[in-house]
Tab-separated table of N, CA, C and O in Angstrom:
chain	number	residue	atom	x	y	z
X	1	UNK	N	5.320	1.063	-22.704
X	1	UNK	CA	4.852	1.013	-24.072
X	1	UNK	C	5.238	-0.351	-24.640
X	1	UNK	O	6.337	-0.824	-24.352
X	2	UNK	N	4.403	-0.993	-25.418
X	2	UNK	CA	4.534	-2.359	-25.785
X	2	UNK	C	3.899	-2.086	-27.246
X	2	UNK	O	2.950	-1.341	-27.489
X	3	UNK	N	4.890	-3.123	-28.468
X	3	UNK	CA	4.189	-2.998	-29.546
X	3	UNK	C	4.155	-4.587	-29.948
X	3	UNK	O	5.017	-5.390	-29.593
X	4	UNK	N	2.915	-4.928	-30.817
X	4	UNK	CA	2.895	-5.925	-31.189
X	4	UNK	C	2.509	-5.833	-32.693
X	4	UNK	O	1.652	-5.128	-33.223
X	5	UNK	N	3.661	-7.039	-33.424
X	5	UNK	CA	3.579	-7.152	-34.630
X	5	UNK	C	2.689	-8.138	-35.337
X	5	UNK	O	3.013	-9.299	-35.086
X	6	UNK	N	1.617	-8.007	-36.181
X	6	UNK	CA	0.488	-9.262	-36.038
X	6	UNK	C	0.814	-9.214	-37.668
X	6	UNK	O	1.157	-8.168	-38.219
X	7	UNK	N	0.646	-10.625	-38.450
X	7	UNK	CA	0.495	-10.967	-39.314
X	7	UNK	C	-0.728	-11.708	-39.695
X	7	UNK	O	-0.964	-12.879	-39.395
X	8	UNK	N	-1.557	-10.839	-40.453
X	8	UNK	CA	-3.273	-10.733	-40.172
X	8	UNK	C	-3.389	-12.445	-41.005
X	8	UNK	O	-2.352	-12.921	-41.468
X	9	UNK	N	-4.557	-13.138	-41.099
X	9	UNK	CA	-4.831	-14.097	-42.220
X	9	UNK	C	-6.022	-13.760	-43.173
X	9	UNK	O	-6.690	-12.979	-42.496
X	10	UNK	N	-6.414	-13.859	-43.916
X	10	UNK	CA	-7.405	-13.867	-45.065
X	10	UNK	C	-7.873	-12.456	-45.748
X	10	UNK	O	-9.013	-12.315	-46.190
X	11	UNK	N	-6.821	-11.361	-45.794
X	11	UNK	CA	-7.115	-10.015	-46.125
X	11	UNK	C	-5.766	-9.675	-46.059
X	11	UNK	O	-4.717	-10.064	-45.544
X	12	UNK	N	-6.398	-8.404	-47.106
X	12	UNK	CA	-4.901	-8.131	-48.225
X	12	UNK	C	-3.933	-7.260	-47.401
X	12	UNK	O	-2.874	-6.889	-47.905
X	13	UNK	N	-4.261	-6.945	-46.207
X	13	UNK	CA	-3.859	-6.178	-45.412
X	13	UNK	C	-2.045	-7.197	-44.658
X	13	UNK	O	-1.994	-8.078	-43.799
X	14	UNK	N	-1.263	-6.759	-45.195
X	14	UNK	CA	0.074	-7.837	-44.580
X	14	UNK	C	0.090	-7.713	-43.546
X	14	UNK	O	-0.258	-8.747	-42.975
X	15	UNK	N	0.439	-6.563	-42.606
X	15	UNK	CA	0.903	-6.394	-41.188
X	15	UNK	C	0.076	-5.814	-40.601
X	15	UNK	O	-0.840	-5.240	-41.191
X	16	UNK	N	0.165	-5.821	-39.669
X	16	UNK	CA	-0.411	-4.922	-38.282
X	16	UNK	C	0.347	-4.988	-37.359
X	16	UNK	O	0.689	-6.103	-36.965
X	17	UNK	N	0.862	-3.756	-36.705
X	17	UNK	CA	1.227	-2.942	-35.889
X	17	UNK	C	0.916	-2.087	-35.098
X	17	UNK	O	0.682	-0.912	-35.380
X	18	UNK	N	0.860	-2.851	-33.452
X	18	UNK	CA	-0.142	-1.975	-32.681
X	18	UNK	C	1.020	-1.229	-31.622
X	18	UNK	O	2.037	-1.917	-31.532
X	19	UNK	N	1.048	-0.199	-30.966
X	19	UNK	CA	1.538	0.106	-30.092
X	19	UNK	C	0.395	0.446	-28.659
X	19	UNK	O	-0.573	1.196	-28.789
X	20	UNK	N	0.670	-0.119	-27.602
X	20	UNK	CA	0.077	0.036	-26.536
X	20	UNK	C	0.716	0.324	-25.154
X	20	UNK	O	1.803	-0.157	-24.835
X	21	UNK	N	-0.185	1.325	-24.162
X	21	UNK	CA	0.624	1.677	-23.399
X	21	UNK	C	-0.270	1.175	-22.287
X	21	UNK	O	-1.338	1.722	-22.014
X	22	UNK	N	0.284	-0.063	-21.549
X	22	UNK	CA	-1.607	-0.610	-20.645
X	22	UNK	C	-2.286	-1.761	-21.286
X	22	UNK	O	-1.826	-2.849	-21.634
X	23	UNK	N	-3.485	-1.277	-21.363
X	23	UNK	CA	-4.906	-1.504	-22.019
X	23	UNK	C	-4.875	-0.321	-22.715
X	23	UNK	O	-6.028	-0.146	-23.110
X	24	UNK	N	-4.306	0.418	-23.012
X	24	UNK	CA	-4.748	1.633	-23.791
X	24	UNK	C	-4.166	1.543	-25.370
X	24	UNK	O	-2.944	1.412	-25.444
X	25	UNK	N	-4.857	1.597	-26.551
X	25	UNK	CA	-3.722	1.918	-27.663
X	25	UNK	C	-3.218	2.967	-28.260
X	25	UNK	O	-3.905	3.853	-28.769
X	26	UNK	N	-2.160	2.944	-28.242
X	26	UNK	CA	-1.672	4.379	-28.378
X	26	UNK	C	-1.497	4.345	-30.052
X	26	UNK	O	-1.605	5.415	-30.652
X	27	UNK	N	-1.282	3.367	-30.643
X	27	UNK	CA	-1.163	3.460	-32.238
X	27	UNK	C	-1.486	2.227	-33.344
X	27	UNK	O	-1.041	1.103	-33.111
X	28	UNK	N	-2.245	2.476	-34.504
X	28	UNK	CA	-2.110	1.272	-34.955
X	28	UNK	C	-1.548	1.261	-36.763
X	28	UNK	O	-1.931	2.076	-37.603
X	29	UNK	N	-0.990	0.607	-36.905
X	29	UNK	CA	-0.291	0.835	-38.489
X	29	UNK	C	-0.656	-0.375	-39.389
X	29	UNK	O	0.022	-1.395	-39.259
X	30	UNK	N	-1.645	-0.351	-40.267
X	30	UNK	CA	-1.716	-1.930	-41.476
X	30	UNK	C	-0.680	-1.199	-42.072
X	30	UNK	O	-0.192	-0.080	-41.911
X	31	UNK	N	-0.464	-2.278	-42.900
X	31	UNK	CA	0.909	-2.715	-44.097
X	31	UNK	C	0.363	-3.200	-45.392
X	31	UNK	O	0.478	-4.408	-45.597
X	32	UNK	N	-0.189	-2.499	-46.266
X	32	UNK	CA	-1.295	-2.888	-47.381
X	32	UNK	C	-2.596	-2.857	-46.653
X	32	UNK	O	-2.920	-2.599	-45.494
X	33	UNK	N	-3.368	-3.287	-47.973
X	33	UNK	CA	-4.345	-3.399	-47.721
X	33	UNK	C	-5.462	-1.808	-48.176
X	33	UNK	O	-4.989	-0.932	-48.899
X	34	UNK	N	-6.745	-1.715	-47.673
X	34	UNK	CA	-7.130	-0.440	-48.522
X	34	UNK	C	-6.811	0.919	-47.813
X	34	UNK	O	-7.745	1.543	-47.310
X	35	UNK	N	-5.779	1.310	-47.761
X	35	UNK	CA	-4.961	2.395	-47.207
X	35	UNK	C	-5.691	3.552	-47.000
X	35	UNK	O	-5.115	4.519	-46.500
X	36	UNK	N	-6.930	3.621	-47.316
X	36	UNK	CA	-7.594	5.369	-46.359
X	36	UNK	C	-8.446	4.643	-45.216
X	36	UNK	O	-8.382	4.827	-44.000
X	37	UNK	N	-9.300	3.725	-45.973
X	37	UNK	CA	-9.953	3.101	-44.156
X	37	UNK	C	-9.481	2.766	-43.402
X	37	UNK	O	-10.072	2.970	-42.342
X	38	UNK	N	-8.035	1.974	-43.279
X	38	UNK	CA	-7.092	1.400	-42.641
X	38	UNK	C	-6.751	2.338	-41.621
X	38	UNK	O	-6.803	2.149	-40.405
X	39	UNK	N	-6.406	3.340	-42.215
X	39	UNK	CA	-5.310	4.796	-41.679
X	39	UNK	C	-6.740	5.266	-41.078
X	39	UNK	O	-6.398	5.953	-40.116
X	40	UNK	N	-8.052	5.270	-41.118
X	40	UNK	CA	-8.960	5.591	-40.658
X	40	UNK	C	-9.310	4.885	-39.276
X	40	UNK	O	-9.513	5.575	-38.277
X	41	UNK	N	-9.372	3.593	-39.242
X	41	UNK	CA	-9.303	2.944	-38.365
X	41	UNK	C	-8.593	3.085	-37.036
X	41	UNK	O	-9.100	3.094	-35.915
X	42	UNK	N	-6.489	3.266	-37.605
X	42	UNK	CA	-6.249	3.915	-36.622
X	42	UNK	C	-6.690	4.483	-35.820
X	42	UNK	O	-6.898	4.165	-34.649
X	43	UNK	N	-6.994	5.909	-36.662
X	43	UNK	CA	-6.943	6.977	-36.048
X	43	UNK	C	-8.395	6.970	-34.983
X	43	UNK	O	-8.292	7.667	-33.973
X	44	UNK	N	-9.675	6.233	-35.183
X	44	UNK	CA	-10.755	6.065	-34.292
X	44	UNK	C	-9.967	5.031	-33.136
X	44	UNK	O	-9.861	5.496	-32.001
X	45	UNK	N	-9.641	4.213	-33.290
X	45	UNK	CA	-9.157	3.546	-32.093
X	45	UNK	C	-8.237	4.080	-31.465
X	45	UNK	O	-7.831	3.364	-30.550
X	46	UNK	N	-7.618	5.246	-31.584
X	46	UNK	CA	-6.407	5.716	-30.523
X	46	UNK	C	-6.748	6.069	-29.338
X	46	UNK	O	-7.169	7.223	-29.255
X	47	UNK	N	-6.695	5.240	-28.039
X	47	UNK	CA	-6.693	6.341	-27.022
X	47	UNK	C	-8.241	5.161	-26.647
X	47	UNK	O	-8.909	5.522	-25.677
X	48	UNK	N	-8.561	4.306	-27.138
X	48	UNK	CA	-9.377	3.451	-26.298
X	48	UNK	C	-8.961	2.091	-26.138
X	48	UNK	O	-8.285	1.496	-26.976
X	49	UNK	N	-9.377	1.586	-25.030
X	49	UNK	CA	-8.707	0.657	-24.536
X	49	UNK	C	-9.031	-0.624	-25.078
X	49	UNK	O	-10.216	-0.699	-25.402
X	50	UNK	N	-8.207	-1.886	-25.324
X	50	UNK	CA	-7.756	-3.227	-26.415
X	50	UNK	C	-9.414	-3.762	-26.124
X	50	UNK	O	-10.079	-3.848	-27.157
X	51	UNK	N	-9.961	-4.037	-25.142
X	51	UNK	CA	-11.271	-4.651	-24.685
X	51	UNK	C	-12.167	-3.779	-25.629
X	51	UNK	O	-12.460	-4.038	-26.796
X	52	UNK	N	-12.476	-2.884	-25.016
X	52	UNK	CA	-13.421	-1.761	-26.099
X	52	UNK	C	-13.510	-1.857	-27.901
X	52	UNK	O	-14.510	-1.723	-28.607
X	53	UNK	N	-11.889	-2.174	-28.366
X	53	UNK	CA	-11.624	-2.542	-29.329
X	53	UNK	C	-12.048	-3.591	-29.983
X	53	UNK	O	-12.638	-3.454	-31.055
X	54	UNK	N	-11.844	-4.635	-29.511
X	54	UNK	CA	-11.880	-6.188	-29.344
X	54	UNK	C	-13.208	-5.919	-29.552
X	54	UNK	O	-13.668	-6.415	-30.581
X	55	UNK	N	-14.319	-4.964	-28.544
X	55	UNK	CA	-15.986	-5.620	-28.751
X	55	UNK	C	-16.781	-5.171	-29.701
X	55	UNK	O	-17.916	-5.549	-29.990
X	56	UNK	N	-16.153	-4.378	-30.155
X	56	UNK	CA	-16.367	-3.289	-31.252
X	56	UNK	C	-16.252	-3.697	-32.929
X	56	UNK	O	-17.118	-3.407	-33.755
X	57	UNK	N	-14.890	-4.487	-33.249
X	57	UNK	CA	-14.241	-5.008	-34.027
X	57	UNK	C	-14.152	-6.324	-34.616
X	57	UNK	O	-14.008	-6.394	-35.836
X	58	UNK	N	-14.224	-7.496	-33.846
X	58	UNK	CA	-14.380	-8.785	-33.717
X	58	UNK	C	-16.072	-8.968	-34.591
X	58	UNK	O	-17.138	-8.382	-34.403
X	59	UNK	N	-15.723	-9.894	-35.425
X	59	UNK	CA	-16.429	-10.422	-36.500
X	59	UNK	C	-16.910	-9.648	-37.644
X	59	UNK	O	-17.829	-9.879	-38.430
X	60	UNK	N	-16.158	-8.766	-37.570
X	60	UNK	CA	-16.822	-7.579	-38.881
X	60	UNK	C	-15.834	-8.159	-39.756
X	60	UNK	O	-14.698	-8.523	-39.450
X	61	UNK	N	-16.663	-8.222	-41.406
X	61	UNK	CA	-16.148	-8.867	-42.383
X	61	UNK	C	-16.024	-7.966	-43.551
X	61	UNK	O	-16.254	-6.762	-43.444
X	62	UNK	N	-15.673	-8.509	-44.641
X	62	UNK	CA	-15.644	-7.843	-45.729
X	62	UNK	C	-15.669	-8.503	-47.018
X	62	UNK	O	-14.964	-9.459	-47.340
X	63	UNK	N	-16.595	-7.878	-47.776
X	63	UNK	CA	-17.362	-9.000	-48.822
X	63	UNK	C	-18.111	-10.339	-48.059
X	63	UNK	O	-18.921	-10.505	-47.147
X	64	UNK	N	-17.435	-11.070	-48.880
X	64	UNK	CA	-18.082	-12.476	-48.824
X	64	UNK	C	-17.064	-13.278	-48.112
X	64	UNK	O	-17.119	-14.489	-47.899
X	65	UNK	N	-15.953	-12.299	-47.706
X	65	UNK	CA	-14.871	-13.003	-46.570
X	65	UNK	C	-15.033	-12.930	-45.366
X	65	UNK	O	-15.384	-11.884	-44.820
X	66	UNK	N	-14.705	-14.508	-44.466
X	66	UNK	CA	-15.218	-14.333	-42.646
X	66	UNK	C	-14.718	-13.887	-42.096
X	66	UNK	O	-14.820	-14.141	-40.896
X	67	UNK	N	-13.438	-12.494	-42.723
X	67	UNK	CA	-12.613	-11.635	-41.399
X	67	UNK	C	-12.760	-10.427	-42.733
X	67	UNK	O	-13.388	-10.515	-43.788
X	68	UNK	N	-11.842	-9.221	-42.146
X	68	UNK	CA	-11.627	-8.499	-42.026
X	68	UNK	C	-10.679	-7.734	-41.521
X	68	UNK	O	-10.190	-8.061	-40.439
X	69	UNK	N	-10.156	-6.382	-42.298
X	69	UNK	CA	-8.474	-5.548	-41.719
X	69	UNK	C	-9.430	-5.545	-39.686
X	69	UNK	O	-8.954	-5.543	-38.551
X	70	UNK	N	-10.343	-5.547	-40.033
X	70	UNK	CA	-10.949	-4.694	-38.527
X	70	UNK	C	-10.828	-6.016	-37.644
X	70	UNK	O	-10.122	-6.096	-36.640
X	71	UNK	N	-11.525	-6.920	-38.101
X	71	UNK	CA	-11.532	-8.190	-37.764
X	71	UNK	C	-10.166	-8.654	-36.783
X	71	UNK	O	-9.935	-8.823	-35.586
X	72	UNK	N	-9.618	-8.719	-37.757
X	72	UNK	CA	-8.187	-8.833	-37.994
X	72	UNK	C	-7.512	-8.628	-36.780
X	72	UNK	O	-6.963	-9.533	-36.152
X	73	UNK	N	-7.562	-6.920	-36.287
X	73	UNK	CA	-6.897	-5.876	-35.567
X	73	UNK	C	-7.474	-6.785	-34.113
X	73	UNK	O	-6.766	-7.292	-33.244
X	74	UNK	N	-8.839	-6.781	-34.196
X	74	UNK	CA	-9.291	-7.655	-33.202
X	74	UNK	C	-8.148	-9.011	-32.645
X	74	UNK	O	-7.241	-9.089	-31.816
X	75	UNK	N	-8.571	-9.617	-33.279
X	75	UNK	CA	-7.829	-11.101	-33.068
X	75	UNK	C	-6.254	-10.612	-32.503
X	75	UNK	O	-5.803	-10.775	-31.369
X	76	UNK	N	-5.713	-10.086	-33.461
X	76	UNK	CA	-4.095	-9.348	-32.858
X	76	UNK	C	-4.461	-8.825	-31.156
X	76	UNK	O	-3.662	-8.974	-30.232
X	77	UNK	N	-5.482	-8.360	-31.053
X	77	UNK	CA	-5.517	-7.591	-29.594
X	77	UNK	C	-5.661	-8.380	-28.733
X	77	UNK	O	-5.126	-8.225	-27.635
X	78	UNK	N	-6.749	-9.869	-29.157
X	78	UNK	CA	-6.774	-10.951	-28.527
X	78	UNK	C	-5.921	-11.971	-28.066
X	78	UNK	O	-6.058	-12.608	-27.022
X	79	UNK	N	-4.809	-12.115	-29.119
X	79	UNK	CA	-3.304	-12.995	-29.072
X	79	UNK	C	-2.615	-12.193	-28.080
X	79	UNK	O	-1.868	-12.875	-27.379
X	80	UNK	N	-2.636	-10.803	-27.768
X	80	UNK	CA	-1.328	-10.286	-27.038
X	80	UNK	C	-1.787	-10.507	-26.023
X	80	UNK	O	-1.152	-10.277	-24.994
């Protein structure tokens, strides 16, 4: 089990916290940010693997901003 602590950029979302066991994620936690989609997010990504994530996630925005909490989660999966 491996966790990684990501400090997202351009969204209100502070932290991210992934736990992974593999390629697999076993958990993911934002730290702010809009707290039911967030906690929603988790809970769809548990149990599929960082790639799947990553292709799924990567470039989705919000508003008129070029990232996103989802975005975001991406890039973190990409750095580890």
């Amino acid at each position: 089990m491996a966790t990684i602590n990501y400090r997202p950029q351009g969204v209100c979302a502070r932290g991210i916290s992934i736990e992974t066991d593999g390629d697999v994620i076993e958990s993911v936690q934002f730290q702010g940010g809009c707290d039911g989609n967030l906690k929603a997010i988790g809970k769809l990504v548990k149990g599929m693997k960082t790639s799947e994530v990553i292709d799924l996630l990567e470039g989705n925005t919000c508003g008129r901003k070029p990232t996103s909490c989802a975005d975001q989660l991406a890039q973190a999966l990409k750095e580890a």
